[in-house]
Amino acid sequence: MAALFEVVVFTAGLKQYADAVLDSIDKEGCIKHRLYRESCRFHLGGLVKDLSTLGRDLRKVIIVDNSPHCYLLQPRNAVPIVSFIDNRDDHELLDLIPFLSVIAELENVTEALGQIT
């Protein structure tokens, strides 16, 4: 996926914890940027990930997240996913690869994602 996308992890987790996890799973350096809890905004009683903080064209930004509240500010950029809870048989992200490969070709991902979310 790193060949098709600029991979950014935007987590509501604390930096120390998130870095330990990400360092263990990203041995090849596919993750180009990391944003943590301090980059989130408090909105309507919870943390949200404001994609505008990325400084990227939002027509080209996708957020894959298990919490709809986290992408409340940009729902048309969201690809909802089931929560991961220490399941070694989890394949949610792998199942998204064909879809993400297709959507990578679009000029405006929000048009396509807005129809399915």
mmCIF file of the C-alpha atoms, coordinates in Angstrom:
data_MODEL
# 
_entry.id   MODEL 
# 
loop_
_atom_site.group_PDB 
_atom_site.id 
_atom_site.type_symbol 
_atom_site.label_atom_id 
_atom_site.label_alt_id 
_atom_site.label_comp_id 
_atom_site.label_asym_id 
_atom_site.label_entity_id 
_atom_site.label_seq_id 
_atom_site.pdbx_PDB_ins_code 
_atom_site.Cartn_x 
_atom_site.Cartn_y 
_atom_site.Cartn_z 
_atom_site.occupancy 
_atom_site.B_iso_or_equiv 
_atom_site.pdbx_formal_charge 
_atom_site.auth_seq_id 
_atom_site.auth_comp_id 
_atom_site.auth_asym_id 
_atom_site.auth_atom_id 
_atom_site.pdbx_PDB_model_num 
ATOM 1   C CA . MET A 1 1   ? 0.000   0.000   0.000  1.00 0.00 ? 1   MET A CA 1 
ATOM 2   C CA . ALA A 1 2   ? 2.924   2.329   0.583  1.00 0.00 ? 2   ALA A CA 1 
ATOM 3   C CA . ALA A 1 3   ? 3.467   2.353   -3.187 1.00 0.00 ? 3   ALA A CA 1 
ATOM 4   C CA . LEU A 1 4   ? -0.051  3.741   -3.733 1.00 0.00 ? 4   LEU A CA 1 
ATOM 5   C CA . PHE A 1 5   ? -0.452  5.946   -0.677 1.00 0.00 ? 5   PHE A CA 1 
ATOM 6   C CA . GLU A 1 6   ? 1.369   8.173   1.731  1.00 0.00 ? 6   GLU A CA 1 
ATOM 7   C CA . VAL A 1 7   ? 0.668   6.130   4.868  1.00 0.00 ? 7   VAL A CA 1 
ATOM 8   C CA . VAL A 1 8   ? -0.014  8.237   7.957  1.00 0.00 ? 8   VAL A CA 1 
ATOM 9   C CA . VAL A 1 9   ? -1.084  6.774   11.288 1.00 0.00 ? 9   VAL A CA 1 
ATOM 10  C CA . PHE A 1 10  ? -3.365  9.132   13.196 1.00 0.00 ? 10  PHE A CA 1 
ATOM 11  C CA . THR A 1 11  ? -4.129  7.624   16.580 1.00 0.00 ? 11  THR A CA 1 
ATOM 12  C CA . ALA A 1 12  ? -5.942  8.832   19.671 1.00 0.00 ? 12  ALA A CA 1 
ATOM 13  C CA . GLY A 1 13  ? -3.355  6.839   21.609 1.00 0.00 ? 13  GLY A CA 1 
ATOM 14  C CA . LEU A 1 14  ? -0.493  8.282   23.578 1.00 0.00 ? 14  LEU A CA 1 
ATOM 15  C CA . LYS A 1 15  ? 2.807   8.708   21.720 1.00 0.00 ? 15  LYS A CA 1 
ATOM 16  C CA . GLN A 1 16  ? 4.875   6.385   23.902 1.00 0.00 ? 16  GLN A CA 1 
ATOM 17  C CA . TYR A 1 17  ? 2.409   3.498   23.563 1.00 0.00 ? 17  TYR A CA 1 
ATOM 18  C CA . ALA A 1 18  ? 1.667   4.107   19.881 1.00 0.00 ? 18  ALA A CA 1 
ATOM 19  C CA . ASP A 1 19  ? 5.335   4.306   18.915 1.00 0.00 ? 19  ASP A CA 1 
ATOM 20  C CA . ALA A 1 20  ? 6.074   0.990   20.614 1.00 0.00 ? 20  ALA A CA 1 
ATOM 21  C CA . VAL A 1 21  ? 3.279   -0.713  18.671 1.00 0.00 ? 21  VAL A CA 1 
ATOM 22  C CA . LEU A 1 22  ? 4.061   0.980   15.362 1.00 0.00 ? 22  LEU A CA 1 
ATOM 23  C CA . ASP A 1 23  ? 7.795   0.313   15.627 1.00 0.00 ? 23  ASP A CA 1 
ATOM 24  C CA . SER A 1 24  ? 7.045   -3.385  16.054 1.00 0.00 ? 24  SER A CA 1 
ATOM 25  C CA . ILE A 1 25  ? 4.714   -3.639  13.038 1.00 0.00 ? 25  ILE A CA 1 
ATOM 26  C CA . ASP A 1 26  ? 6.374   -1.217  10.611 1.00 0.00 ? 26  ASP A CA 1 
ATOM 27  C CA . LYS A 1 27  ? 9.774   -2.822  10.122 1.00 0.00 ? 27  LYS A CA 1 
ATOM 28  C CA . GLU A 1 28  ? 9.960   -1.655  6.489  1.00 0.00 ? 28  GLU A CA 1 
ATOM 29  C CA . GLY A 1 29  ? 9.194   1.994   7.198  1.00 0.00 ? 29  GLY A CA 1 
ATOM 30  C CA . CYS A 1 30  ? 5.922   2.195   5.275  1.00 0.00 ? 30  CYS A CA 1 
ATOM 31  C CA . ILE A 1 31  ? 4.429   4.660   7.750  1.00 0.00 ? 31  ILE A CA 1 
ATOM 32  C CA . LYS A 1 32  ? 5.622   8.105   6.687  1.00 0.00 ? 32  LYS A CA 1 
ATOM 33  C CA . HIS A 1 33  ? 4.051   10.188  9.460  1.00 0.00 ? 33  HIS A CA 1 
ATOM 34  C CA . ARG A 1 34  ? 2.567   9.581   12.896 1.00 0.00 ? 34  ARG A CA 1 
ATOM 35  C CA . LEU A 1 35  ? 0.031   11.749  14.694 1.00 0.00 ? 35  LEU A CA 1 
ATOM 36  C CA . TYR A 1 36  ? -0.997  11.092  18.281 1.00 0.00 ? 36  TYR A CA 1 
ATOM 37  C CA . ARG A 1 37  ? -3.605  12.096  20.846 1.00 0.00 ? 37  ARG A CA 1 
ATOM 38  C CA . GLU A 1 38  ? -2.224  15.626  21.108 1.00 0.00 ? 38  GLU A CA 1 
ATOM 39  C CA . SER A 1 39  ? -3.067  16.130  17.410 1.00 0.00 ? 39  SER A CA 1 
ATOM 40  C CA . CYS A 1 40  ? -6.721  15.224  18.011 1.00 0.00 ? 40  CYS A CA 1 
ATOM 41  C CA . ARG A 1 41  ? -9.397  17.792  18.809 1.00 0.00 ? 41  ARG A CA 1 
ATOM 42  C CA . PHE A 1 42  ? -11.991 17.528  21.545 1.00 0.00 ? 42  PHE A CA 1 
ATOM 43  C CA . HIS A 1 43  ? -15.407 17.825  19.884 1.00 0.00 ? 43  HIS A CA 1 
ATOM 44  C CA . LEU A 1 44  ? -18.891 16.892  21.101 1.00 0.00 ? 44  LEU A CA 1 
ATOM 45  C CA . GLY A 1 45  ? -17.587 15.031  24.118 1.00 0.00 ? 45  GLY A CA 1 
ATOM 46  C CA . GLY A 1 46  ? -14.810 13.038  22.488 1.00 0.00 ? 46  GLY A CA 1 
ATOM 47  C CA . LEU A 1 47  ? -11.603 13.088  20.501 1.00 0.00 ? 47  LEU A CA 1 
ATOM 48  C CA . VAL A 1 48  ? -11.811 13.616  16.753 1.00 0.00 ? 48  VAL A CA 1 
ATOM 49  C CA . LYS A 1 49  ? -9.123  13.342  14.114 1.00 0.00 ? 49  LYS A CA 1 
ATOM 50  C CA . ASP A 1 50  ? -9.326  16.523  12.055 1.00 0.00 ? 50  ASP A CA 1 
ATOM 51  C CA . LEU A 1 51  ? -7.848  15.521  8.717  1.00 0.00 ? 51  LEU A CA 1 
ATOM 52  C CA . SER A 1 52  ? -7.252  19.160  7.799  1.00 0.00 ? 52  SER A CA 1 
ATOM 53  C CA . THR A 1 53  ? -4.279  19.086  10.208 1.00 0.00 ? 53  THR A CA 1 
ATOM 54  C CA . LEU A 1 54  ? -2.506  16.882  7.657  1.00 0.00 ? 54  LEU A CA 1 
ATOM 55  C CA . GLY A 1 55  ? -2.183  19.801  5.266  1.00 0.00 ? 55  GLY A CA 1 
ATOM 56  C CA . ARG A 1 56  ? -3.190  17.583  2.346  1.00 0.00 ? 56  ARG A CA 1 
ATOM 57  C CA . ASP A 1 57  ? -5.890  17.905  -0.318 1.00 0.00 ? 57  ASP A CA 1 
ATOM 58  C CA . LEU A 1 58  ? -8.851  16.252  1.425  1.00 0.00 ? 58  LEU A CA 1 
ATOM 59  C CA . ARG A 1 59  ? -10.139 14.977  -1.923 1.00 0.00 ? 59  ARG A CA 1 
ATOM 60  C CA . LYS A 1 60  ? -7.144  12.608  -1.774 1.00 0.00 ? 60  LYS A CA 1 
ATOM 61  C CA . VAL A 1 61  ? -7.284  11.644  1.927  1.00 0.00 ? 61  VAL A CA 1 
ATOM 62  C CA . ILE A 1 62  ? -8.800  8.453   3.349  1.00 0.00 ? 62  ILE A CA 1 
ATOM 63  C CA . ILE A 1 63  ? -9.197  7.669   7.023  1.00 0.00 ? 63  ILE A CA 1 
ATOM 64  C CA . VAL A 1 64  ? -9.641  4.016   8.012  1.00 0.00 ? 64  VAL A CA 1 
ATOM 65  C CA . ASP A 1 65  ? -11.042 3.954   11.536 1.00 0.00 ? 65  ASP A CA 1 
ATOM 66  C CA . ASN A 1 66  ? -13.193 1.862   13.840 1.00 0.00 ? 66  ASN A CA 1 
ATOM 67  C CA . SER A 1 67  ? -14.759 4.846   15.615 1.00 0.00 ? 67  SER A CA 1 
ATOM 68  C CA . PRO A 1 68  ? -17.257 7.012   13.695 1.00 0.00 ? 68  PRO A CA 1 
ATOM 69  C CA . HIS A 1 69  ? -16.797 9.799   16.248 1.00 0.00 ? 69  HIS A CA 1 
ATOM 70  C CA . CYS A 1 70  ? -13.113 10.037  15.302 1.00 0.00 ? 70  CYS A CA 1 
ATOM 71  C CA . TYR A 1 71  ? -13.942 11.023  11.724 1.00 0.00 ? 71  TYR A CA 1 
ATOM 72  C CA . LEU A 1 72  ? -16.973 13.138  12.602 1.00 0.00 ? 72  LEU A CA 1 
ATOM 73  C CA . LEU A 1 73  ? -15.490 16.242  10.951 1.00 0.00 ? 73  LEU A CA 1 
ATOM 74  C CA . GLN A 1 74  ? -14.785 14.529  7.614  1.00 0.00 ? 74  GLN A CA 1 
ATOM 75  C CA . PRO A 1 75  ? -17.191 11.575  7.285  1.00 0.00 ? 75  PRO A CA 1 
ATOM 76  C CA . ARG A 1 76  ? -16.906 11.550  3.491  1.00 0.00 ? 76  ARG A CA 1 
ATOM 77  C CA . ASN A 1 77  ? -13.235 10.599  3.831  1.00 0.00 ? 77  ASN A CA 1 
ATOM 78  C CA . ALA A 1 78  ? -13.951 7.607   6.046  1.00 0.00 ? 78  ALA A CA 1 
ATOM 79  C CA . VAL A 1 79  ? -13.665 3.893   5.486  1.00 0.00 ? 79  VAL A CA 1 
ATOM 80  C CA . PRO A 1 80  ? -15.243 2.295   8.567  1.00 0.00 ? 80  PRO A CA 1 
ATOM 81  C CA . ILE A 1 81  ? -13.567 -0.819  9.918  1.00 0.00 ? 81  ILE A CA 1 
ATOM 82  C CA . VAL A 1 82  ? -14.284 -3.337  12.658 1.00 0.00 ? 82  VAL A CA 1 
ATOM 83  C CA . SER A 1 83  ? -12.341 -2.879  15.895 1.00 0.00 ? 83  SER A CA 1 
ATOM 84  C CA . PHE A 1 84  ? -9.191  -4.930  16.371 1.00 0.00 ? 84  PHE A CA 1 
ATOM 85  C CA . ILE A 1 85  ? -9.071  -6.650  19.738 1.00 0.00 ? 85  ILE A CA 1 
ATOM 86  C CA . ASP A 1 86  ? -5.985  -8.884  19.864 1.00 0.00 ? 86  ASP A CA 1 
ATOM 87  C CA . ASN A 1 87  ? -7.263  -11.361 17.276 1.00 0.00 ? 87  ASN A CA 1 
ATOM 88  C CA . ARG A 1 88  ? -4.441  -13.030 15.360 1.00 0.00 ? 88  ARG A CA 1 
ATOM 89  C CA . ASP A 1 89  ? -6.969  -14.108 12.715 1.00 0.00 ? 89  ASP A CA 1 
ATOM 90  C CA . ASP A 1 90  ? -8.042  -10.519 12.036 1.00 0.00 ? 90  ASP A CA 1 
ATOM 91  C CA . HIS A 1 91  ? -7.896  -9.701  8.319  1.00 0.00 ? 91  HIS A CA 1 
ATOM 92  C CA . GLU A 1 92  ? -9.889  -6.457  8.100  1.00 0.00 ? 92  GLU A CA 1 
ATOM 93  C CA . LEU A 1 93  ? -7.028  -4.386  6.705  1.00 0.00 ? 93  LEU A CA 1 
ATOM 94  C CA . LEU A 1 94  ? -6.016  -7.088  4.240  1.00 0.00 ? 94  LEU A CA 1 
ATOM 95  C CA . ASP A 1 95  ? -9.610  -7.280  3.005  1.00 0.00 ? 95  ASP A CA 1 
ATOM 96  C CA . LEU A 1 96  ? -9.481  -3.556  2.212  1.00 0.00 ? 96  LEU A CA 1 
ATOM 97  C CA . ILE A 1 97  ? -6.519  -3.825  -0.178 1.00 0.00 ? 97  ILE A CA 1 
ATOM 98  C CA . PRO A 1 98  ? -8.556  -4.416  -3.380 1.00 0.00 ? 98  PRO A CA 1 
ATOM 99  C CA . PHE A 1 99  ? -10.925 -1.552  -2.527 1.00 0.00 ? 99  PHE A CA 1 
ATOM 100 C CA . LEU A 1 100 ? -8.103  0.828   -1.645 1.00 0.00 ? 100 LEU A CA 1 
ATOM 101 C CA . SER A 1 101 ? -6.239  -0.087  -4.832 1.00 0.00 ? 101 SER A CA 1 
ATOM 102 C CA . VAL A 1 102 ? -9.259  0.987   -6.888 1.00 0.00 ? 102 VAL A CA 1 
ATOM 103 C CA . ILE A 1 103 ? -9.986  4.144   -4.925 1.00 0.00 ? 103 ILE A CA 1 
ATOM 104 C CA . ALA A 1 104 ? -6.348  5.228   -5.224 1.00 0.00 ? 104 ALA A CA 1 
ATOM 105 C CA . GLU A 1 105 ? -7.010  5.960   -8.899 1.00 0.00 ? 105 GLU A CA 1 
ATOM 106 C CA . LEU A 1 106 ? -9.797  8.476   -8.202 1.00 0.00 ? 106 LEU A CA 1 
ATOM 107 C CA . GLU A 1 107 ? -9.356  12.236  -8.385 1.00 0.00 ? 107 GLU A CA 1 
ATOM 108 C CA . ASN A 1 108 ? -11.812 12.751  -5.530 1.00 0.00 ? 108 ASN A CA 1 
ATOM 109 C CA . VAL A 1 109 ? -12.164 9.936   -2.992 1.00 0.00 ? 109 VAL A CA 1 
ATOM 110 C CA . THR A 1 110 ? -14.881 11.805  -1.092 1.00 0.00 ? 110 THR A CA 1 
ATOM 111 C CA . GLU A 1 111 ? -17.343 11.341  -3.955 1.00 0.00 ? 111 GLU A CA 1 
ATOM 112 C CA . ALA A 1 112 ? -16.970 7.567   -3.855 1.00 0.00 ? 112 ALA A CA 1 
ATOM 113 C CA . LEU A 1 113 ? -16.696 7.243   -0.088 1.00 0.00 ? 113 LEU A CA 1 
ATOM 114 C CA . GLY A 1 114 ? -19.650 9.557   0.503  1.00 0.00 ? 114 GLY A CA 1 
ATOM 115 C CA . GLN A 1 115 ? -21.844 7.059   -1.346 1.00 0.00 ? 115 GLN A CA 1 
ATOM 116 C CA . ILE A 1 116 ? -20.844 4.047   0.767  1.00 0.00 ? 116 ILE A CA 1 
ATOM 117 C CA . THR A 1 117 ? -20.487 5.459   4.278  1.00 0.00 ? 117 THR A CA 1 
# 
